[in-house]
PDB file of C-alpha atoms in Angstrom:
ATOM      1  CA  UNK U   1      44.989  -6.158 -60.183  1.00 86.00           C
ATOM      2  CA  UNK U   2      42.424  -8.798 -59.249  1.00 88.00           C
ATOM      3  CA  UNK U   3      45.082 -10.687 -57.263  1.00 92.00           C
ATOM      4  CA  UNK U   4      45.945  -7.575 -55.254  1.00 93.00           C
ATOM      5  CA  UNK U   5      42.251  -7.033 -54.406  1.00 92.00           C
ATOM      6  CA  UNK U   6      41.921 -10.654 -53.289  1.00 92.00           C
ATOM      7  CA  UNK U   7      45.022 -10.330 -51.090  1.00 93.00           C
ATOM      8  CA  UNK U   8      43.746  -7.066 -49.568  1.00 93.00           C
ATOM      9  CA  UNK U   9      40.330  -8.619 -48.938  1.00 93.00           C
ATOM     10  CA  UNK U  10      41.974 -11.649 -47.288  1.00 93.00           C
ATOM     11  CA  UNK U  11      44.102  -9.389 -45.068  1.00 92.00           C
ATOM     12  CA  UNK U  12      41.046  -7.297 -44.151  1.00 93.00           C
ATOM     13  CA  UNK U  13      39.055 -10.421 -43.278  1.00 94.00           C
ATOM     14  CA  UNK U  14      41.943 -11.706 -41.183  1.00 93.00           C
ATOM     15  CA  UNK U  15      42.167  -8.390 -39.301  1.00 93.00           C
ATOM     16  CA  UNK U  16      38.411  -8.506 -38.622  1.00 94.00           C
ATOM     17  CA  UNK U  17      38.714 -12.113 -37.430  1.00 95.00           C
ATOM     18  CA  UNK U  18      41.601 -11.302 -35.071  1.00 94.00           C
ATOM     19  CA  UNK U  19      39.903  -8.125 -33.845  1.00 95.00           C
ATOM     20  CA  UNK U  20      36.712 -10.031 -33.026  1.00 95.00           C
ATOM     21  CA  UNK U  21      38.762 -12.660 -31.190  1.00 95.00           C
ATOM     22  CA  UNK U  22      40.424  -9.948 -29.123  1.00 95.00           C
ATOM     23  CA  UNK U  23      37.049  -8.360 -28.334  1.00 96.00           C
ATOM     24  CA  UNK U  24      35.704 -11.741 -27.252  1.00 96.00           C
ATOM     25  CA  UNK U  25      38.720 -12.369 -25.008  1.00 96.00           C
ATOM     26  CA  UNK U  26      38.434  -8.915 -23.451  1.00 96.00           C
ATOM     27  CA  UNK U  27      34.724  -9.464 -22.779  1.00 96.00           C
ATOM     28  CA  UNK U  28      35.435 -12.877 -21.230  1.00 96.00           C
ATOM     29  CA  UNK U  29      38.017 -11.269 -18.957  1.00 95.00           C
ATOM     30  CA  UNK U  30      35.611  -8.519 -17.917  1.00 94.00           C
ATOM     31  CA  UNK U  31      32.848 -11.052 -17.293  1.00 94.00           C
ATOM     32  CA  UNK U  32      35.239 -13.181 -15.232  1.00 94.00           C
ATOM     33  CA  UNK U  33      36.262 -10.152 -13.171  1.00 93.00           C
ATOM     34  CA  UNK U  34      32.599  -9.424 -12.586  1.00 92.00           C
ATOM     35  CA  UNK U  35      32.270 -12.930 -11.129  1.00 92.00           C
ATOM     36  CA  UNK U  36      35.093 -12.271  -8.684  1.00 92.00           C
ATOM     37  CA  UNK U  37      33.572  -8.908  -7.810  1.00 90.00           C
ATOM     38  CA  UNK U  38      30.218 -10.542  -6.998  1.00 91.00           C
ATOM     39  CA  UNK U  39      31.837 -13.122  -4.714  1.00 92.00           C
ATOM     40  CA  UNK U  40      33.916 -10.486  -2.952  1.00 91.00           C
ATOM     41  CA  UNK U  41      30.768  -8.409  -2.408  1.00 91.00           C
ATOM     42  CA  UNK U  42      29.008 -11.451  -0.917  1.00 92.00           C
ATOM     43  CA  UNK U  43      31.927 -11.941   1.464  1.00 91.00           C
ATOM     44  CA  UNK U  44      31.964  -8.248   2.382  1.00 91.00           C
ATOM     45  CA  UNK U  45      28.223  -8.371   3.123  1.00 91.00           C
ATOM     46  CA  UNK U  46      28.737 -11.355   5.434  1.00 89.00           C
ATOM     47  CA  UNK U  47      31.469  -9.690   7.502  1.00 89.00           C
ATOM     48  CA  UNK U  48      29.264  -7.325   9.589  1.00 89.00           C
ATOM     49  CA  UNK U  49      27.109 -10.263  10.751  1.00 86.00           C
ATOM     50  CA  UNK U  50      30.197 -12.282  11.622  1.00 86.00           C
ATOM     51  CA  UNK U  51      31.731  -9.383  13.534  1.00 85.00           C
ATOM     52  CA  UNK U  52      28.530  -8.740  15.507  1.00 84.00           C
ATOM     53  CA  UNK U  53      28.284 -12.399  16.468  1.00 83.00           C
ATOM     54  CA  UNK U  54      31.902 -12.578  17.595  1.00 84.00           C
ATOM     55  CA  UNK U  55      31.658  -9.213  19.403  1.00 78.00           C
ATOM     56  CA  UNK U  56      29.221 -10.638  21.920  1.00 75.00           C
ATOM     57  CA  UNK U  57      31.639 -13.359  22.945  1.00 75.00           C
ATOM     58  CA  UNK U  58      35.018 -11.731  22.489  1.00 72.00           C
ATOM     59  CA  UNK U  59      34.603  -8.173  23.666  1.00 70.00           C
ATOM     60  CA  UNK U  60      38.284  -7.759  24.537  1.00 68.00           C
ATOM     61  CA  UNK U  61      39.260  -8.732  20.956  1.00 76.00           C
ATOM     62  CA  UNK U  62      38.045  -5.331  19.825  1.00 77.00           C
ATOM     63  CA  UNK U  63      41.283  -4.492  17.946  1.00 81.00           C
ATOM     64  CA  UNK U  64      41.034  -7.596  15.754  1.00 81.00           C
ATOM     65  CA  UNK U  65      37.386  -6.942  14.979  1.00 84.00           C
ATOM     66  CA  UNK U  66      38.002  -3.272  14.157  1.00 86.00           C
ATOM     67  CA  UNK U  67      40.872  -4.298  11.873  1.00 89.00           C
ATOM     68  CA  UNK U  68      38.563  -6.590   9.902  1.00 89.00           C
ATOM     69  CA  UNK U  69      36.002  -3.817   9.474  1.00 88.00           C
ATOM     70  CA  UNK U  70      38.724  -1.366   8.391  1.00 91.00           C
ATOM     71  CA  UNK U  71      40.194  -3.847   5.889  1.00 91.00           C
ATOM     72  CA  UNK U  72      36.707  -4.585   4.528  1.00 91.00           C
ATOM     73  CA  UNK U  73      36.110  -0.879   3.969  1.00 91.00           C
ATOM     74  CA  UNK U  74      39.519  -0.483   2.297  1.00 91.00           C
ATOM     75  CA  UNK U  75      38.879  -3.468   0.015  1.00 91.00           C
ATOM     76  CA  UNK U  76      35.531  -2.057  -1.048  1.00 90.00           C
ATOM     77  CA  UNK U  77      37.096   1.346  -1.727  1.00 92.00           C
ATOM     78  CA  UNK U  78      39.513  -0.072  -4.322  1.00 91.00           C
ATOM     79  CA  UNK U  79      38.222   0.713  -7.829  1.00 89.00           C
ATOM     80  CA  UNK U  80      36.737  -2.349  -9.515  1.00 78.00           C
ATOM     81  CA  UNK U  81      39.171  -2.247 -12.432  1.00 81.00           C
ATOM     82  CA  UNK U  82      42.272  -2.211 -10.194  1.00 87.00           C
ATOM     83  CA  UNK U  83      42.925  -5.952 -10.151  1.00 89.00           C
ATOM     84  CA  UNK U  84      46.312  -5.767  -8.394  1.00 87.00           C
ATOM     85  CA  UNK U  85      45.070  -3.316  -5.763  1.00 89.00           C
ATOM     86  CA  UNK U  86      41.946  -5.354  -5.135  1.00 89.00           C
ATOM     87  CA  UNK U  87      43.951  -8.582  -4.867  1.00 89.00           C
ATOM     88  CA  UNK U  88      46.240  -7.011  -2.278  1.00 90.00           C
ATOM     89  CA  UNK U  89      43.371  -5.554  -0.237  1.00 91.00           C
ATOM     90  CA  UNK U  90      41.377  -8.782  -0.367  1.00 90.00           C
ATOM     91  CA  UNK U  91      44.451 -10.799   0.655  1.00 89.00           C
ATOM     92  CA  UNK U  92      44.851  -8.677   3.784  1.00 90.00           C
ATOM     93  CA  UNK U  93      41.140  -8.993   4.511  1.00 91.00           C
ATOM     94  CA  UNK U  94      41.310 -12.767   4.121  1.00 89.00           C
ATOM     95  CA  UNK U  95      44.164 -12.952   6.648  1.00 89.00           C
ATOM     96  CA  UNK U  96      42.216 -10.854   9.139  1.00 88.00           C
ATOM     97  CA  UNK U  97      39.111 -13.005   8.668  1.00 88.00           C
ATOM     98  CA  UNK U  98      41.229 -16.052   9.395  1.00 87.00           C
ATOM     99  CA  UNK U  99      42.204 -14.489  12.722  1.00 85.00           C
ATOM    100  CA  UNK U 100      38.534 -13.858  13.568  1.00 85.00           C
ATOM    101  CA  UNK U 101      37.628 -17.460  12.790  1.00 84.00           C
ATOM    102  CA  UNK U 102      40.578 -18.588  14.932  1.00 84.00           C
ATOM    103  CA  UNK U 103      39.056 -16.685  17.867  1.00 79.00           C
ATOM    104  CA  UNK U 104      36.401 -19.383  18.062  1.00 77.00           C
ATOM    105  CA  UNK U 105      39.026 -21.761  19.422  1.00 78.00           C
ATOM    106  CA  UNK U 106      39.516 -19.511  22.442  1.00 78.00           C
ATOM    107  CA  UNK U 107      35.776 -19.141  23.098  1.00 78.00           C
ATOM    108  CA  UNK U 108      33.956 -22.483  23.355  1.00 77.00           C
ATOM    109  CA  UNK U 109      30.556 -20.769  23.641  1.00 78.00           C
ATOM    110  CA  UNK U 110      31.205 -18.928  20.374  1.00 78.00           C
ATOM    111  CA  UNK U 111      32.371 -22.138  18.750  1.00 73.00           C
ATOM    112  CA  UNK U 112      29.022 -23.730  19.665  1.00 76.00           C
ATOM    113  CA  UNK U 113      26.887 -20.730  18.645  1.00 80.00           C
ATOM    114  CA  UNK U 114      24.577 -21.766  15.782  1.00 84.00           C
ATOM    115  CA  UNK U 115      24.640 -18.335  14.154  1.00 83.00           C
ATOM    116  CA  UNK U 116      28.447 -18.305  14.195  1.00 84.00           C
ATOM    117  CA  UNK U 117      28.599 -21.811  12.742  1.00 85.00           C
ATOM    118  CA  UNK U 118      26.237 -20.835   9.910  1.00 88.00           C
ATOM    119  CA  UNK U 119      28.233 -17.679   9.191  1.00 86.00           C
ATOM    120  CA  UNK U 120      31.467 -19.668   9.238  1.00 87.00           C
ATOM    121  CA  UNK U 121      30.004 -22.227   6.831  1.00 89.00           C
ATOM    122  CA  UNK U 122      28.763 -19.442   4.523  1.00 90.00           C
ATOM    123  CA  UNK U 123      32.182 -17.822   4.620  1.00 89.00           C
ATOM    124  CA  UNK U 124      33.873 -21.114   3.718  1.00 90.00           C
ATOM    125  CA  UNK U 125      31.475 -21.575   0.794  1.00 92.00           C
ATOM    126  CA  UNK U 126      32.092 -18.045  -0.456  1.00 92.00           C
ATOM    127  CA  UNK U 127      35.869 -18.480  -0.128  1.00 90.00           C
ATOM    128  CA  UNK U 128      35.621 -21.585  -2.321  1.00 92.00           C
ATOM    129  CA  UNK U 129      33.577 -19.671  -4.885  1.00 93.00           C
ATOM    130  CA  UNK U 130      36.112 -16.832  -4.835  1.00 92.00           C
ATOM    131  CA  UNK U 131      38.849 -19.341  -5.608  1.00 92.00           C
ATOM    132  CA  UNK U 132      36.864 -20.781  -8.530  1.00 94.00           C
ATOM    133  CA  UNK U 133      36.095 -17.293  -9.829  1.00 94.00           C
ATOM    134  CA  UNK U 134      39.738 -16.317  -9.493  1.00 93.00           C
ATOM    135  CA  UNK U 135      40.877 -19.343 -11.492  1.00 94.00           C
ATOM    136  CA  UNK U 136      38.319 -18.556 -14.198  1.00 95.00           C
ATOM    137  CA  UNK U 137      39.370 -14.906 -14.328  1.00 95.00           C
ATOM    138  CA  UNK U 138      43.070 -15.752 -14.472  1.00 95.00           C
ATOM    139  CA  UNK U 139      42.376 -18.206 -17.329  1.00 96.00           C
ATOM    140  CA  UNK U 140      40.460 -15.551 -19.253  1.00 96.00           C
ATOM    141  CA  UNK U 141      43.227 -13.011 -18.563  1.00 95.00           C
ATOM    142  CA  UNK U 142      45.833 -15.517 -19.752  1.00 96.00           C
ATOM    143  CA  UNK U 143      43.928 -16.119 -23.002  1.00 96.00           C
ATOM    144  CA  UNK U 144      43.638 -12.388 -23.655  1.00 96.00           C
ATOM    145  CA  UNK U 145      47.310 -11.805 -22.806  1.00 96.00           C
ATOM    146  CA  UNK U 146      48.416 -14.570 -25.174  1.00 96.00           C
ATOM    147  CA  UNK U 147      46.449 -12.970 -28.004  1.00 95.00           C
ATOM    148  CA  UNK U 148      47.784  -9.515 -27.170  1.00 95.00           C
ATOM    149  CA  UNK U 149      51.383 -10.787 -27.128  1.00 95.00           C
ATOM    150  CA  UNK U 150      51.310 -13.346 -29.977  1.00 93.00           C
ATOM    151  CA  UNK U 151      52.302 -12.538 -33.525  1.00 93.00           C
ATOM    152  CA  UNK U 152      50.487 -11.512 -35.720  1.00 90.00           C
ATOM    153  CA  UNK U 153      47.507 -10.772 -33.460  1.00 92.00           C
ATOM    154  CA  UNK U 154      49.727  -8.417 -31.465  1.00 93.00           C
ATOM    155  CA  UNK U 155      49.827  -6.113 -34.492  1.00 92.00           C
ATOM    156  CA  UNK U 156      46.040  -5.855 -34.481  1.00 93.00           C
ATOM    157  CA  UNK U 157      45.940  -5.532 -30.676  1.00 93.00           C
ATOM    158  CA  UNK U 158      48.482  -2.712 -30.668  1.00 92.00           C
ATOM    159  CA  UNK U 159      46.708  -0.792 -33.446  1.00 92.00           C
ATOM    160  CA  UNK U 160      43.296  -1.080 -31.824  1.00 94.00           C
ATOM    161  CA  UNK U 161      44.347  -0.356 -28.244  1.00 94.00           C
ATOM    162  CA  UNK U 162      43.998  -3.802 -26.660  1.00 94.00           C
ATOM    163  CA  UNK U 163      46.074  -4.241 -23.536  1.00 94.00           C
ATOM    164  CA  UNK U 164      47.026  -7.067 -21.252  1.00 94.00           C
ATOM    165  CA  UNK U 165      44.883  -7.951 -18.248  1.00 93.00           C
ATOM    166  CA  UNK U 166      46.421  -8.251 -14.790  1.00 91.00           C
ATOM    167  CA  UNK U 167      46.168 -11.483 -12.860  1.00 91.00           C
ATOM    168  CA  UNK U 168      44.323 -11.748  -9.557  1.00 90.00           C
ATOM    169  CA  UNK U 169      47.184 -13.147  -7.499  1.00 82.00           C
ATOM    170  CA  UNK U 170      48.141 -13.659  -3.901  1.00 68.00           C
ATOM    171  CA  UNK U 171      50.323 -10.719  -2.981  1.00 62.00           C
ATOM    172  CA  UNK U 172      51.665 -12.069   0.304  1.00 55.00           C
ATOM    173  CA  UNK U 173      54.407 -14.671  -0.223  1.00 51.00           C
ATOM    174  CA  UNK U 174      53.636 -16.194   3.201  1.00 49.00           C
ATOM    175  CA  UNK U 175      50.193 -17.205   1.886  1.00 48.00           C
ATOM    176  CA  UNK U 176      51.864 -19.217  -0.880  1.00 46.00           C
ATOM    177  CA  UNK U 177      53.962 -21.270   1.510  1.00 44.00           C
ATOM    178  CA  UNK U 178      53.037 -24.890   2.037  1.00 41.00           C
ATOM    179  CA  UNK U 179      52.066 -25.389   5.674  1.00 41.00           C
ATOM    180  CA  UNK U 180      54.222 -27.760   7.645  1.00 42.00           C
ATOM    181  CA  UNK U 181      52.396 -30.768   9.057  1.00 36.00           C
ATOM    182  CA  UNK U 182      53.865 -32.572  12.028  1.00 39.00           C
ATOM    183  CA  UNK U 183      52.517 -35.683  13.666  1.00 30.00           C
TER     184      UNK U 183
END
């Protein structure tokens, strides 16, 4: 009888230990997603200033500028918990922002504008921080997913409603391609 109670107590303690590990992993994933969300918000807040600066120099590029604003609004409309949807929307926005930055090559006055240069530098910094946040989030998601899928923690995860986290990935295969460099 005593042996059975000891075994049941050990199993209960193990379940508590695994459960707490799953809770910790889920919280780390949510905190990591919050970091991405903050960086994406910073980028979204920078876009109107960038567009206004470029508008003065590239008035006939109105379609490109309107596209960036539309994609920004779409990206912000995606619910925060929709990782795949947000990744797709932000990927499209990133491509459009790249086209706006490329406009500077066609407009030497814009390229020399101090405000534009500061906005471009801020955007580059934020893009780097988004990449770091994305790597951190994907690592936290991986850790949670391993616990959710691994035996015997998967038994605890299934019984207590823990699910896998989606990765924040590049949706466009063209973005994954290695650029060709020719000399």
